[in-house]
Amino acid sequence: MTRHPTRLTEKVLTLRPRLTARSHPRPKQHSQAPPPLRIGRILLARGLKGPASPPPPLAYDVEDYSRFFRRLAASLPHLHRPSRDDFLKVANGFWQRMNVRFKWFTIKSFRKFNADDISAFVTWFVMSQTIWILIGTTTFFSVIFAIANSLRLQNFVARAISDYLTSETGVTIIFESAIVPKWKDSRISFKNVYISRRPTIVTPSRKSIGHAAALGYDVSDHPANHGVEEEEEASDISRDDLNWSMFDLNVDSIDVTLSLWRWLDGKGLVEDAVVRGIRGVLDRRSVTWDPDNPLNPADYRHTYQPGDFELKSLQIEDLLITVYQPGGFRPYTASIFRADIRCFRKRWLFYDFLCAENIVGQFDNCLLSLHKPQSIGRTTEMDLKDADWARMSRIRIDGVNVDHLQHATSMEGPISWITSGKVDAVLDIKFPRDPKDSLQFNALLGEIADAITTSFSSPTLELIPGQRELVKPPLTAPEDLAPSEDEGRNTPSVIVDIDLRFRDVKAAIPIFTGDLSYVNNALVRPIVAFMNANRTLVPIHCRVVKSLDDFDGSWTLWDSGLMDEISLKMYDALAYHVTEANMNRRLKTVTIWSLQKTASAVLSALRNAFDPVSTHFKQSYLDAKIYDGVHPSMLRAYLDAHEIHDNDVSL
């Protein structure tokens, strides 16, 4: 079966480019036909015979089309400009249809791509990737890690990241497993992470051993991992300053969310993190200080540097570490079952820890909890009073040994005089509202709703107390809280209401009193006697007002100076109570003596008024005067009848 020669000739002629230039107008007559010799060769190659008819006119410029679309255009039965549907009809296969659709989607035509199109594609690709990295940083790095894992480059990537973090932070960080992306949670998971901070002489060997162990090699007998001699090691350690805390931690998993936008803003690359399964040791036995030169906590606060991490949220689960304190203190354990910290910044580390949503754990086998205190309701006066406070947290710990407080304070306060005992502590902390942050609309609606609810409730509504109420009021410091509270209103301050209850305490006078002042030396004996007399329970309630600047750069309780403030308030409360007790006892003695003298004088006046003769006889007897007409025996009988004797001092 043969095809018609005229139709085949028309298809062939569509592939021939136009001979005339675009600048000249299109002629009205038909364009010239191709050479007959070429057409004849084509017909002979096709096995066709017949006369060559004149070619029809071209309805479009064939030069603008690529080779692929020229081949598709040759399959069309008509000569007008082909459309997208025409190309889709003659296209074969998925990729050809994809090419047609992509061409039409990008430039709405089937011509060749020019320089403008290519530059637009490059710009679009670069901008889209940039936006993707800024918005979906976690997804971008997840794709990179997934590609690296598929190419078996996970060990190289883990080694490169650990070396970078070690050089930047000064802490040895080793990833013993591959970095796996979590597509469902949009996080990147780091498994089996080893974090260590030790002297520099052992850091390289530990890091190399950790990397080799992560790869599965036996490095125990390698000569490069053998330790140095004792003399050389001692000399190296002596040259290093080891007056800092050391730690070794093993973390099961760290799930992070990354944000390049926050990194460009100077807040670190990590947006939020979830840390699970922490085990390790915190060693502070190498920390030393000079007792003759007291340390200033403000000198040990960390200064802010651009690039310090600022996490939007941090979640910690299953943490257990063993703590070794200096001075031969017994080792103890500290654990966190779960902690939800809404904001965790390097600059405000301790402050953000106090502002946590909830923390549940143990400290030296004592239950520790941090949560928002519950309240039955609020009154309008309380709303007006607490208008400047952003939130309120309550820290509670029961049965902690008092020796922890002794090591955290100086030798001047009453805590250092306690030799044994336990303490139950409840701290209600009020945090100031940031003046830079405007009041949110939702918060405003919440306050209005609380005010409406409070108006229909009872007027006496307060926070639920953290401990049981006492029969007698606790020991408190003098009432000097009003100026401090007003000062806290004017400047951003943190107010801490402290309720301490010491149980089974024993106190002793310090042997060396060089650290005590003149006033402390005078009151140490009454305070120690009072605590030993009331060893079953010594309740103390005090309030501490700390400026917000004291928490800037503070990482521990000692850096903020809060422990010294608590010790000072405890001393004020105990000294005030002891002074008041002594004053009350003296006042009671003087009062009783005054009443006795007053009663004696009143009775004497009444006796003189109702029986003046007895008074006259008594005075005469005492003066040894015998009046005329009165026998001495009669006077003695009269005095005996009225029970008046020589030793009667009441008269």
XYZ file of C-alpha atoms in Angstrom:
651
model
C 0.000 0.000 0.000
C 1.507 3.348 -1.093
C 0.886 6.860 0.064
C -0.234 9.707 -2.121
C 2.830 11.549 -3.422
C 1.277 14.988 -3.144
C 0.606 14.706 0.624
C 4.091 13.390 1.277
C 5.563 16.270 -0.665
C 3.650 18.749 1.470
C 5.029 17.209 4.656
C 8.543 17.377 3.342
C 8.189 20.971 2.236
C 7.203 22.080 5.724
C 10.700 21.229 6.915
C 12.361 23.586 4.433
C 13.244 27.001 5.941
C 12.036 30.162 4.412
C 14.496 31.712 2.003
C 13.397 35.297 2.389
C 14.448 37.501 5.325
C 12.001 38.552 8.053
C 12.572 42.223 7.426
C 11.084 42.058 3.918
C 7.328 41.836 3.513
C 5.866 38.501 2.664
C 5.149 38.246 -1.085
C 1.645 37.579 -2.240
C 2.663 34.834 -4.640
C 3.557 31.392 -3.447
C 7.107 30.744 -2.367
C 9.388 28.932 -4.768
C 9.419 25.159 -4.725
C 12.467 23.194 -3.667
C 14.755 21.869 -6.357
C 13.165 19.029 -8.292
C 16.286 16.931 -7.908
C 15.963 16.887 -4.095
C 12.272 16.033 -4.245
C 12.946 13.306 -6.709
C 15.564 11.788 -4.486
C 13.177 11.825 -1.569
C 10.427 10.228 -3.625
C 12.747 7.583 -4.946
C 13.921 6.870 -1.418
C 10.297 6.457 -0.404
C 9.632 4.182 -3.340
C 7.060 6.583 -4.819
C 6.567 7.766 -8.327
C 4.665 10.670 -9.720
C 5.030 14.235 -10.831
C 6.012 16.853 -8.241
C 3.268 19.361 -7.591
C 4.130 22.941 -6.567
C 4.571 23.293 -2.757
C 1.925 25.094 -0.713
C 2.801 28.326 1.126
C 4.304 28.167 4.677
C 2.033 29.557 7.379
C 4.763 29.883 10.035
C 8.516 30.281 10.441
C 10.112 26.866 10.808
C 13.481 28.268 11.939
C 12.017 29.314 15.284
C 11.233 25.717 16.215
C 13.671 23.243 17.648
C 14.496 19.928 16.032
C 12.032 18.083 18.244
C 9.088 20.302 17.298
C 10.097 20.252 13.628
C 9.843 16.504 13.694
C 6.411 16.716 15.312
C 5.283 19.367 12.831
C 6.205 17.065 9.960
C 3.586 14.628 11.193
C 0.768 17.162 11.051
C -1.691 16.936 8.098
C -2.198 20.725 7.808
C 0.111 23.646 7.160
C -1.139 26.298 9.587
C 0.685 27.150 12.827
C 0.440 24.129 15.157
C -1.070 24.520 18.591
C -0.446 22.694 21.836
C -3.208 20.187 21.172
C -1.762 19.433 17.747
C 1.615 18.592 19.207
C 0.051 16.522 21.980
C -1.852 14.447 19.406
C 1.236 13.493 17.440
C 3.545 13.117 20.477
C 4.490 9.583 21.482
C 5.281 8.701 25.074
C 5.218 10.452 28.409
C 8.423 12.445 28.026
C 7.409 13.927 24.689
C 4.113 15.114 26.137
C 5.969 16.454 29.164
C 8.280 18.409 26.876
C 5.328 19.921 25.025
C 3.536 20.866 28.218
C 6.680 22.328 29.788
C 7.371 24.442 26.718
C 3.829 25.768 26.669
C 3.786 26.354 30.448
C 7.005 28.352 30.477
C 6.825 30.624 27.425
C 3.370 29.907 25.898
C 5.074 29.061 22.620
C 7.200 26.410 20.955
C 10.112 28.514 19.797
C 13.671 28.089 20.967
C 14.761 29.450 24.349
C 16.670 32.685 24.066
C 19.033 34.410 26.509
C 16.204 36.210 28.305
C 14.371 32.963 28.922
C 17.465 31.226 30.243
C 18.316 34.131 32.581
C 14.725 34.144 33.837
C 14.941 30.415 34.524
C 18.215 30.818 36.416
C 16.844 33.727 38.457
C 13.669 31.843 39.238
C 15.628 28.761 40.302
C 18.014 30.704 42.537
C 15.241 32.733 44.164
C 13.048 29.701 44.729
C 15.909 27.782 46.310
C 16.769 30.763 48.487
C 13.178 31.096 49.676
C 13.049 27.351 50.266
C 16.215 27.457 52.380
C 14.968 30.452 54.391
C 11.497 29.061 55.034
C 12.126 25.319 54.996
C 15.666 25.078 56.323
C 14.960 21.788 58.055
C 13.555 20.237 54.878
C 16.522 21.464 52.843
C 19.070 19.934 55.202
C 16.943 16.794 55.474
C 17.220 16.340 51.722
C 20.990 16.831 51.909
C 21.347 14.293 54.722
C 19.079 11.829 52.922
C 21.209 12.102 49.778
C 24.386 11.699 51.834
C 22.971 8.611 53.546
C 21.978 7.103 50.206
C 25.532 7.670 48.931
C 27.001 6.135 52.118
C 28.561 9.432 53.158
C 26.898 9.589 56.581
C 30.164 8.960 58.450
C 31.936 11.724 56.576
C 29.078 14.180 57.173
C 28.861 13.295 60.884
C 32.622 13.726 61.262
C 32.593 17.096 59.489
C 29.707 18.434 61.604
C 31.235 17.200 64.869
C 34.605 18.764 64.019
C 32.932 22.067 63.210
C 30.895 22.112 66.427
C 33.934 21.115 68.480
C 36.039 23.923 67.039
C 33.290 26.513 67.492
C 32.109 25.614 71.009
C 35.250 24.185 72.592
C 33.270 21.115 73.682
C 33.932 17.706 72.165
C 30.830 16.608 70.253
C 30.763 13.227 68.506
C 27.892 11.765 66.484
C 28.215 8.015 66.793
C 25.321 7.295 64.422
C 24.065 8.631 61.143
C 22.062 11.842 61.007
C 18.549 10.768 60.064
C 15.803 13.171 58.914
C 12.326 12.756 60.379
C 10.000 13.667 57.539
C 6.820 13.214 59.561
C 7.818 15.640 62.318
C 9.887 17.958 60.063
C 12.935 17.472 62.257
C 16.492 16.242 61.993
C 17.449 13.526 64.464
C 20.946 13.027 65.882
C 21.329 9.597 67.466
C 23.884 8.528 70.089
C 25.597 11.859 70.671
C 28.631 12.064 72.946
C 29.368 15.449 74.558
C 32.454 15.995 76.684
C 34.411 18.832 78.205
C 37.775 17.773 79.527
C 41.339 19.155 79.552
C 42.880 19.706 76.149
C 45.516 17.009 76.564
C 42.929 14.231 76.500
C 40.452 15.794 74.099
C 42.159 14.707 70.810
C 42.598 11.098 71.909
C 39.044 10.914 73.221
C 37.689 12.377 70.018
C 39.674 10.026 67.779
C 38.724 7.040 69.912
C 35.079 8.075 69.827
C 35.095 8.474 66.050
C 36.834 5.157 65.526
C 34.446 3.449 67.911
C 31.535 4.967 66.046
C 32.899 3.433 62.850
C 33.195 0.017 64.468
C 36.977 -0.313 64.778
C 38.867 -1.777 67.731
C 41.185 1.005 68.843
C 42.170 -0.343 72.249
C 45.602 -1.618 71.117
C 46.518 1.110 68.679
C 49.783 2.880 69.679
C 48.360 6.297 68.850
C 45.748 5.903 71.574
C 48.167 4.972 74.353
C 48.361 7.532 77.139
C 51.449 9.541 77.924
C 53.681 8.845 80.877
C 52.616 10.017 84.319
C 55.343 12.663 84.578
C 54.532 14.115 81.168
C 50.807 14.086 81.863
C 51.274 15.803 85.214
C 53.376 18.515 83.621
C 50.794 19.082 80.892
C 47.939 19.302 83.371
C 49.820 21.761 85.544
C 50.140 24.127 82.605
C 46.417 24.146 81.953
C 43.872 26.051 83.960
C 41.468 23.420 85.240
C 39.393 25.738 87.407
C 36.143 24.974 85.589
C 33.458 22.322 85.514
C 33.933 19.166 83.454
C 31.270 16.837 82.148
C 30.754 13.726 80.046
C 27.278 13.194 78.621
C 25.732 10.516 76.425
C 22.521 11.527 74.669
C 20.228 9.012 73.005
C 18.625 11.426 70.551
C 18.478 15.122 69.756
C 15.692 16.243 67.410
C 16.140 19.776 66.109
C 14.368 22.184 63.793
C 16.631 24.523 61.847
C 15.958 28.065 60.654
C 18.359 30.000 58.459
C 16.306 33.144 58.982
C 17.041 33.077 62.723
C 20.712 32.451 62.002
C 20.856 35.547 59.819
C 19.161 37.441 62.658
C 21.947 36.392 65.043
C 19.884 33.904 67.085
C 21.550 30.666 66.071
C 20.617 28.039 63.509
C 18.552 25.822 65.847
C 14.949 26.950 66.317
C 13.728 24.303 68.770
C 15.043 21.018 70.121
C 13.858 17.850 71.837
C 16.502 16.014 73.883
C 15.893 12.504 75.200
C 17.888 10.030 77.237
C 20.742 11.971 78.861
C 23.204 10.112 81.072
C 26.506 11.383 82.351
C 28.684 12.948 85.013
C 29.194 16.563 86.074
C 32.584 16.898 87.763
C 33.343 20.126 89.675
C 36.027 18.744 91.978
C 38.727 20.747 90.209
C 37.024 24.082 90.975
C 38.939 26.041 93.622
C 38.757 29.517 95.140
C 40.537 31.591 97.749
C 38.531 31.933 100.995
C 40.403 35.123 101.872
C 39.240 36.783 98.645
C 35.470 36.357 98.292
C 34.231 35.967 94.747
C 31.821 38.412 93.193
C 29.014 36.630 91.326
C 28.722 39.505 88.842
C 32.248 38.807 87.572
C 31.284 35.295 86.466
C 28.263 36.190 84.379
C 28.517 35.468 80.679
C 28.556 38.403 78.318
C 26.308 38.405 75.291
C 27.834 37.797 71.870
C 26.067 37.885 68.494
C 25.252 34.374 67.405
C 24.415 32.969 70.857
C 21.636 30.421 70.614
C 18.053 31.470 71.307
C 15.731 28.488 71.123
C 12.016 29.096 70.808
C 11.318 25.929 72.773
C 13.298 23.172 74.470
C 11.974 19.850 75.676
C 14.044 17.522 77.874
C 13.058 13.972 78.746
C 14.780 11.344 80.885
C 17.853 13.153 82.212
C 20.027 11.622 84.929
C 23.483 12.886 85.903
C 25.810 12.374 88.852
C 27.245 15.557 90.362
C 30.618 15.777 92.094
C 31.088 18.982 94.086
C 34.393 20.432 95.334
C 35.529 20.351 98.943
C 34.982 16.627 99.447
C 31.212 16.950 99.193
C 29.360 13.685 98.765
C 28.252 12.823 95.199
C 24.546 13.009 94.463
C 22.227 12.566 91.508
C 20.015 15.068 89.711
C 17.346 14.036 87.252
C 14.642 15.597 85.118
C 11.693 13.457 84.131
C 10.297 16.032 81.745
C 10.897 19.722 81.170
C 9.063 22.057 78.788
C 10.885 25.350 78.393
C 9.132 27.749 76.061
C 12.196 29.957 75.477
C 15.804 28.981 76.113
C 18.489 31.603 75.511
C 22.184 31.455 76.249
C 22.151 34.988 77.594
C 19.215 34.372 79.990
C 19.865 30.706 80.744
C 18.873 30.634 84.432
C 16.048 33.128 83.939
C 14.489 31.050 81.149
C 14.843 27.948 83.303
C 12.781 29.640 86.009
C 10.223 30.738 83.395
C 9.674 27.172 82.162
C 6.170 25.874 81.599
C 6.733 22.826 83.800
C 9.679 20.843 85.134
C 9.414 17.607 87.095
C 12.462 15.831 88.450
C 14.536 14.861 91.456
C 17.430 16.518 93.252
C 19.377 14.253 95.595
C 16.373 11.899 95.813
C 14.053 14.818 96.643
C 11.087 15.565 94.424
C 11.430 18.834 92.516
C 8.685 20.531 90.529
C 8.276 23.834 88.731
C 4.829 24.788 87.507
C 2.363 27.615 87.302
C 0.494 27.985 90.607
C -3.203 27.299 90.593
C -5.698 29.887 91.787
C -9.357 29.611 92.607
C -9.997 33.071 91.184
C -8.766 36.631 91.057
C -10.157 39.921 92.286
C -10.003 43.287 90.577
C -7.490 44.583 93.119
C -5.211 41.646 92.399
C -5.485 42.260 88.659
C -4.521 45.893 89.141
C -1.711 44.901 91.461
C -0.312 42.245 89.138
C -0.746 44.223 85.935
C 3.029 44.522 85.456
C 3.764 40.812 85.866
C 3.950 38.627 82.788
C 3.650 35.241 84.497
C 4.152 33.489 87.794
C 5.987 30.251 88.562
C 6.170 28.092 91.649
C 9.182 25.974 92.590
C 8.698 23.304 95.220
C 11.206 20.874 96.676
C 10.592 18.691 99.716
C 13.055 17.150 102.135
C 16.296 18.436 100.633
C 19.339 18.166 102.865
C 20.488 21.453 104.311
C 24.141 20.850 103.361
C 23.309 21.814 99.760
C 22.313 25.258 100.997
C 25.467 25.519 103.071
C 27.728 24.947 100.066
C 25.792 27.509 98.035
C 26.090 30.363 100.561
C 28.841 32.141 102.442
C 29.891 31.575 106.063
C 28.133 34.671 107.377
C 24.495 33.620 107.223
C 22.525 31.375 109.572
C 22.430 28.563 107.007
C 26.125 27.918 107.600
C 25.450 27.508 111.344
C 23.087 24.565 110.765
C 24.934 21.259 111.020
C 22.114 18.913 110.020
C 18.484 18.966 109.014
C 16.130 19.074 106.077
C 14.195 21.884 104.467
C 10.945 22.131 102.497
C 11.015 25.107 100.156
C 8.289 26.776 98.096
C 9.248 29.752 95.929
C 6.595 31.853 94.177
C 8.320 33.900 91.480
C 6.775 36.847 89.644
C 8.367 37.783 86.346
C 8.059 41.284 84.885
C 6.465 41.982 81.552
C 8.813 43.112 78.822
C 8.066 46.799 78.102
C 9.073 46.316 74.452
C 6.364 43.735 73.869
C 2.951 45.221 73.281
C -0.046 43.657 74.916
C -1.475 41.013 72.657
C -5.102 41.157 71.715
C -5.743 37.621 72.936
C -4.151 38.437 76.284
C -6.343 41.534 76.560
C -9.454 39.472 75.895
C -8.274 36.933 78.473
C -7.857 39.615 81.119
C -11.321 41.018 80.372
C -12.817 37.540 80.666
C -11.008 36.951 83.964
C -12.260 40.278 85.314
C -15.855 39.431 84.349
C -15.560 35.993 85.932
C -14.051 37.436 89.085
C -16.846 39.970 89.507
C -19.340 37.132 89.997
C -17.123 35.150 92.360
C -16.367 35.569 96.050
C -14.211 38.526 97.083
C -11.669 36.504 99.092
C -9.868 34.541 96.385
C -6.143 33.882 96.524
C -3.593 31.454 95.224
C -3.653 27.970 96.632
C -0.825 27.828 99.211
C 2.140 25.650 98.400
C 2.333 24.133 101.899
C 0.031 23.486 104.803
C -1.035 26.432 106.876
C 0.621 26.853 110.248
C -1.068 27.350 113.590
C 1.318 30.192 114.393
C 2.583 32.685 111.845
C 6.054 31.984 110.414
C 9.129 34.053 111.113
C 9.271 37.109 108.900
C 11.699 39.933 108.353
C 10.835 43.521 109.339
C 8.157 45.182 107.278
C 10.392 46.977 104.788
C 8.842 45.528 101.658
C 6.855 48.537 100.503
C 9.807 50.583 99.156
C 11.269 47.530 97.426
C 7.964 46.708 95.832
C 7.559 50.247 94.554
C 11.060 50.096 93.197
C 10.194 46.845 91.452
C 7.249 48.585 89.835
C 9.405 51.356 88.409
C 12.237 49.140 87.176
C 11.922 45.579 85.802
C 12.413 43.322 88.807
C 11.783 39.738 89.809
C 9.926 39.223 93.101
C 10.418 35.918 94.919
C 8.159 34.965 97.840
C 10.011 32.285 99.804
C 8.450 29.845 102.276
C 11.112 27.765 104.051
C 10.384 25.165 106.697
C 13.374 23.625 108.430
C 12.753 20.250 110.043
C 14.879 18.371 112.582
C 17.607 20.988 112.524
C 20.704 21.143 114.685
C 22.766 24.304 114.883
C 26.166 25.041 116.375
C 28.229 28.146 116.948
C 31.074 28.337 114.421
C 34.521 27.731 115.872
C 36.206 30.433 113.848
C 34.244 33.660 113.963
C 36.509 35.702 111.716
C 33.873 35.759 108.975
C 31.208 37.120 111.315
C 30.566 40.797 111.787
C 30.093 42.482 115.157
C 26.308 42.278 114.943
C 26.341 38.659 113.768
C 28.738 37.718 116.543
C 26.357 39.220 119.094
C 23.280 37.447 117.724
C 24.766 34.092 116.769
C 24.237 32.568 120.222
C 20.540 33.532 120.578
C 19.814 32.391 117.020
C 21.551 29.038 117.504
C 19.749 28.581 120.831
C 16.413 29.362 119.205
C 16.932 26.854 116.388
C 18.005 24.117 118.796
C 15.009 24.848 121.035
C 12.613 24.654 118.080
C 14.340 21.911 116.141
C 11.117 20.198 115.107
C 9.964 23.017 112.837
C 11.392 26.444 112.070
C 9.182 28.194 109.470
C 10.566 31.281 107.752
C 8.785 33.463 105.217
C 10.584 36.231 103.359
C 10.510 38.181 100.102
C 13.421 38.931 97.784
C 13.336 41.624 95.091
C 16.007 41.125 92.430
C 16.664 43.417 89.519
C 16.249 41.891 86.090
C 19.811 42.900 85.231
C 21.112 40.416 87.823
C 19.855 37.564 85.631
C 21.586 38.862 82.501
C 24.322 36.309 81.821
C 23.532 34.163 84.883
C 23.681 30.415 84.374
C 23.371 29.195 87.967
C 21.731 30.158 91.238
C 25.033 31.505 92.544
C 25.680 33.709 89.497
C 22.422 35.557 90.031
C 23.190 36.207 93.712
C 19.781 34.879 94.710
C 21.131 32.417 97.279
C 22.984 35.122 99.197
C 19.837 37.257 99.219
C 17.832 34.364 100.639
C 20.441 33.774 103.350
C 20.407 37.466 104.255
C 16.617 37.512 104.505
C 16.712 34.409 106.678
C 19.159 36.112 109.005
C 16.959 39.202 109.184
C 13.924 37.097 110.032
C 15.728 35.070 112.720
C 17.460 38.097 114.212
C 14.218 40.039 114.260
C 12.403 37.165 115.937
C 15.141 36.612 118.538
C 15.374 40.321 119.292
C 11.622 40.599 119.585
C 11.508 37.532 121.842
C 14.162 38.928 124.178
C 12.465 42.278 124.210
C 9.094 40.704 124.937
C 10.579 38.623 127.752
C 12.194 41.667 129.339
C 9.050 43.676 128.875
C 7.058 40.906 130.491
C 9.404 40.806 133.488
C 9.289 44.550 133.917
C 5.527 44.540 133.529
C 5.062 41.886 136.214
C 7.389 43.738 138.597
C 5.533 46.992 137.949
C 2.182 45.337 138.553
C 3.459 43.835 141.775
C 4.708 47.155 143.064
C 1.540 48.911 141.992
C -0.670 46.326 143.699
C 1.387 46.609 146.881
C 1.061 50.368 146.913
C -2.687 50.168 146.313
C -3.166 47.695 149.160
C -1.086 49.853 151.481
C -3.140 52.908 150.638
C -6.391 51.043 151.251
C -5.171 49.775 154.617
C -4.134 53.240 155.683
C -7.513 54.568 154.715
C -9.599 51.927 156.525
C -7.372 51.201 159.580
C -5.175 54.180 160.474
C -4.639 52.989 164.126
C -2.793 49.851 163.053
C -0.534 51.921 160.908
C 0.200 54.256 163.806
C 0.969 51.381 166.193
C 3.206 49.689 163.660
C 5.161 52.834 163.059
C 5.535 53.394 166.786
C 6.698 49.815 167.292
C 9.214 50.129 164.544
C 10.490 53.377 166.031
C 10.672 51.708 169.515
C 8.520 54.399 171.101
C 6.078 53.602 173.904
C 3.361 56.074 174.442
C 2.031 56.993 177.782
C -0.947 54.996 178.958
C -0.264 52.068 176.601
C 1.355 48.982 178.048
C 3.800 47.159 175.732
C 2.009 43.853 176.209
C -1.203 45.450 174.988
C 0.561 46.847 171.907
C 2.023 43.427 171.092
C -1.353 41.785 171.469
C -2.907 44.366 169.151
C -0.258 43.851 166.527
C -0.601 40.078 166.718
C -4.332 40.359 166.354
C -3.901 42.345 163.170
C -1.084 40.013 161.918
C 1.467 42.816 161.867
C 5.087 41.659 162.305
C 8.465 43.235 162.008
C 9.350 41.471 158.816
C 6.174 42.524 157.026
C 7.665 44.436 154.073
C 4.387 44.841 152.341
C 3.508 47.604 154.757
